[in-house]
Amino acid sequence: MKANSNLEKVLASGQFAVTAELGPPKGTNRSLVEKRAAELKDAADAINITDNQTAITRMSSLATSIIVRQLGLDPVMQITCRDRNRLAIQADVLGAAAFGIKNILALSGDHQSFGNHPTAKNVYDLDSLHLVQMLVKMRDEKQFQSGDTFRGNVPIFVGAAANPYGDPFEFRVIRLA
């Protein structure tokens, strides 16, 4: 096992894993996060913390994951490629590791035109496949995308989501490989 998270343990044992989604609030209300997390505590093996879901500005996935971790639950910090470049993502991953966040779900992210800032510029410095590669390199080789090394460990369980119906059709099999 790479991260020794509860989610990783459940999956490694061959059991059916249940995750629940917790959308961070549109504001700074920590007590709302605590209330929602308490409601999910006995219902899931891990709690997915969304990253500006539906392209609407919310408390960060990192901050919400830290709160959920402090409550003794196993957060899955979602990271989307839409809003941050590789520098910002790698900084968030180091911060997550420093706070004991052990699960990261790599996603492309909903297009910003669906959210509350439809004219915002998307970033997409990396796509979700390259994000997974970067996370694994950080975990296994202690290297940034640039090749520079860093001190400390990044014990993360890396996940991704796939849309089997996503365009372009020709790349679906390649992306799943």
Short mmCIF file of C-alpha atoms in Angstrom, two decimals:
data_model
loop_
_atom_site.label_atom_id
_atom_site.label_comp_id
_atom_site.label_asym_id
_atom_site.label_seq_id
_atom_site.Cartn_x
_atom_site.Cartn_y
_atom_site.Cartn_z
CA MET A 1 0.00 0.00 0.00
CA LYS A 2 1.17 3.49 -0.86
CA ALA A 3 -0.84 5.70 1.48
CA ASN A 4 -2.39 3.36 4.03
CA SER A 5 -5.67 5.29 3.85
CA ASN A 6 -8.92 3.68 4.91
CA LEU A 7 -10.14 3.75 1.30
CA GLU A 8 -6.99 2.04 0.05
CA LYS A 9 -7.26 -0.62 2.78
CA VAL A 10 -10.91 -1.38 1.96
CA LEU A 11 -10.19 -1.70 -1.75
CA ALA A 12 -7.03 -3.76 -1.19
CA SER A 13 -9.00 -6.22 0.94
CA GLY A 14 -11.40 -6.81 -1.94
CA GLN A 15 -14.36 -5.31 -0.13
CA PHE A 16 -16.90 -3.05 -1.77
CA ALA A 17 -15.97 0.54 -0.95
CA VAL A 18 -18.53 3.25 -0.34
CA THR A 19 -17.65 6.91 -0.73
CA ALA A 20 -19.92 9.87 -0.15
CA GLU A 21 -19.60 13.32 -1.63
CA LEU A 22 -19.33 16.42 0.51
CA GLY A 23 -19.56 19.67 -1.40
CA PRO A 24 -17.77 22.50 0.40
CA PRO A 25 -19.89 25.53 1.29
CA LYS A 26 -20.02 28.75 -0.70
CA GLY A 27 -18.34 30.58 2.14
CA THR A 28 -16.27 30.05 5.26
CA ASN A 29 -18.74 28.13 7.41
CA ARG A 30 -16.56 25.48 9.03
CA SER A 31 -19.42 24.29 11.24
CA LEU A 32 -21.44 23.38 8.13
CA VAL A 33 -18.57 21.17 6.94
CA GLU A 34 -18.38 19.59 10.39
CA LYS A 35 -22.15 18.95 10.43
CA ARG A 36 -22.16 17.39 6.96
CA ALA A 37 -19.12 15.25 7.77
CA ALA A 38 -20.72 14.01 11.01
CA GLU A 39 -23.81 12.96 9.04
CA LEU A 40 -21.62 10.87 6.71
CA LYS A 41 -19.28 9.43 9.35
CA ASP A 42 -20.81 5.96 9.61
CA ALA A 43 -22.15 5.83 6.06
CA ALA A 44 -18.96 5.78 3.99
CA ASP A 45 -15.41 4.45 3.90
CA ALA A 46 -14.16 7.79 2.56
CA ILE A 47 -15.57 11.25 1.90
CA ASN A 48 -15.10 12.84 -1.54
CA ILE A 49 -14.42 16.56 -1.20
CA THR A 50 -15.29 18.35 -4.41
CA ASP A 51 -13.14 21.03 -6.02
CA ASN A 52 -15.35 23.97 -7.04
CA GLN A 53 -18.00 21.54 -8.24
CA THR A 54 -20.07 22.63 -11.23
CA ALA A 55 -17.53 25.45 -11.62
CA ILE A 56 -19.00 27.39 -8.70
CA THR A 57 -16.65 29.09 -6.23
CA ARG A 58 -16.62 27.34 -2.86
CA MET A 59 -14.29 26.70 0.07
CA SER A 60 -11.23 24.91 -1.30
CA SER A 61 -11.03 21.15 -1.50
CA LEU A 62 -7.79 21.29 0.48
CA ALA A 63 -9.23 23.33 3.38
CA THR A 64 -12.37 21.19 3.51
CA SER A 65 -10.30 17.99 3.39
CA ILE A 66 -8.22 19.22 6.33
CA ILE A 67 -11.37 19.85 8.38
CA VAL A 68 -12.75 16.40 7.50
CA ARG A 69 -9.40 14.79 8.38
CA GLN A 70 -9.33 16.61 11.72
CA LEU A 71 -12.70 15.00 12.46
CA GLY A 72 -11.15 11.55 12.00
CA LEU A 73 -12.65 10.76 8.60
CA ASP A 74 -10.82 9.72 5.42
CA PRO A 75 -11.17 12.53 2.86
CA VAL A 76 -10.64 12.12 -0.88
CA MET A 77 -9.37 15.51 -1.99
CA GLN A 78 -10.49 16.20 -5.54
CA ILE A 79 -8.14 18.21 -7.73
CA THR A 80 -9.35 19.60 -11.03
CA CYS A 81 -7.08 20.75 -13.83
CA ARG A 82 -9.45 23.57 -14.75
CA ASP A 83 -8.38 26.14 -12.15
CA ARG A 84 -4.71 25.61 -11.35
CA ASN A 85 -1.42 25.14 -13.14
CA ARG A 86 1.14 22.51 -12.15
CA LEU A 87 2.87 24.86 -9.68
CA ALA A 88 -0.33 25.46 -7.72
CA ILE A 89 -1.40 21.81 -7.88
CA GLN A 90 1.97 20.55 -6.63
CA ALA A 91 1.91 23.10 -3.79
CA ASP A 92 -1.58 21.89 -2.80
CA VAL A 93 -0.41 18.27 -2.88
CA LEU A 94 2.51 19.07 -0.57
CA GLY A 95 0.13 20.90 1.76
CA ALA A 96 -2.30 17.99 1.69
CA ALA A 97 0.47 15.55 2.57
CA ALA A 98 1.58 17.79 5.45
CA PHE A 99 -1.96 17.58 6.88
CA GLY A 100 -2.29 13.82 6.42
CA ILE A 101 -4.62 13.87 3.41
CA LYS A 102 -3.99 10.47 1.82
CA ASN A 103 -6.44 10.19 -1.09
CA ILE A 104 -6.48 12.37 -4.20
CA LEU A 105 -8.93 12.10 -7.07
CA ALA A 106 -7.65 13.65 -10.32
CA LEU A 107 -10.32 15.24 -12.51
CA SER A 108 -10.53 17.56 -15.50
CA GLY A 109 -13.29 19.68 -13.94
CA ASP A 110 -16.60 21.03 -15.18
CA HIS A 111 -16.29 23.78 -17.78
CA GLN A 112 -16.43 27.21 -16.18
CA SER A 113 -19.28 28.29 -18.46
CA PHE A 114 -21.58 26.16 -16.28
CA GLY A 115 -20.67 28.00 -13.08
CA ASN A 116 -20.95 31.39 -11.44
CA HIS A 117 -17.93 32.84 -13.29
CA PRO A 118 -18.71 31.87 -16.90
CA THR A 119 -16.16 34.29 -18.37
CA ALA A 120 -13.28 33.03 -16.20
CA LYS A 121 -10.26 31.67 -18.04
CA ASN A 122 -9.69 27.96 -17.68
CA VAL A 123 -6.14 26.78 -17.02
CA TYR A 124 -5.76 23.15 -18.08
CA ASP A 125 -1.97 23.31 -17.87
CA LEU A 126 -2.30 19.54 -17.40
CA ASP A 127 -5.07 17.16 -18.35
CA SER A 128 -6.26 14.60 -15.82
CA LEU A 129 -4.00 11.88 -17.27
CA HIS A 130 -0.91 14.03 -16.86
CA LEU A 131 -2.12 15.02 -13.41
CA VAL A 132 -2.20 11.34 -12.40
CA GLN A 133 1.32 10.87 -13.79
CA MET A 134 2.54 13.91 -11.87
CA LEU A 135 0.95 12.71 -8.61
CA VAL A 136 2.52 9.26 -8.96
CA LYS A 137 5.92 10.82 -9.68
CA MET A 138 5.62 12.99 -6.59
CA ARG A 139 4.62 9.99 -4.48
CA ASP A 140 7.07 7.41 -5.83
CA GLU A 141 10.09 9.48 -6.85
CA LYS A 142 9.79 12.62 -4.70
CA GLN A 143 10.02 14.68 -7.86
CA PHE A 144 8.11 17.62 -9.19
CA GLN A 145 6.94 17.70 -12.79
CA SER A 146 10.06 19.76 -13.56
CA GLY A 147 12.33 16.94 -12.39
CA ASP A 148 13.46 18.82 -9.27
CA THR A 149 13.38 16.71 -6.12
CA PHE A 150 11.83 17.62 -2.79
CA ARG A 151 12.20 16.45 0.80
CA GLY A 152 9.52 14.60 2.68
CA ASN A 153 6.98 12.01 1.67
CA VAL A 154 3.75 12.30 -0.28
CA PRO A 155 1.95 9.09 0.73
CA ILE A 156 -1.14 9.40 -1.47
CA PHE A 157 -3.63 6.96 -2.95
CA VAL A 158 -4.27 8.31 -6.43
CA GLY A 159 -7.57 7.90 -8.24
CA ALA A 160 -9.18 9.17 -11.42
CA ALA A 161 -12.58 9.16 -13.05
CA ALA A 162 -13.32 8.26 -16.66
CA ASN A 163 -16.25 9.16 -18.87
CA PRO A 164 -16.64 6.27 -21.32
CA TYR A 165 -18.87 8.49 -23.47
CA GLY A 166 -16.52 11.45 -23.68
CA ASP A 167 -15.23 12.84 -26.96
CA PRO A 168 -13.15 12.31 -28.94
CA PHE A 169 -14.30 8.76 -29.45
CA GLU A 170 -10.97 7.60 -30.93
CA PHE A 171 -9.11 8.32 -27.69
CA ARG A 172 -11.43 6.51 -25.27
CA VAL A 173 -9.53 3.21 -25.29
CA ILE A 174 -6.14 4.94 -25.15
CA ARG A 175 -7.23 7.05 -22.17
CA LEU A 176 -8.42 3.96 -20.29
CA ALA A 177 -5.11 2.10 -20.85
#
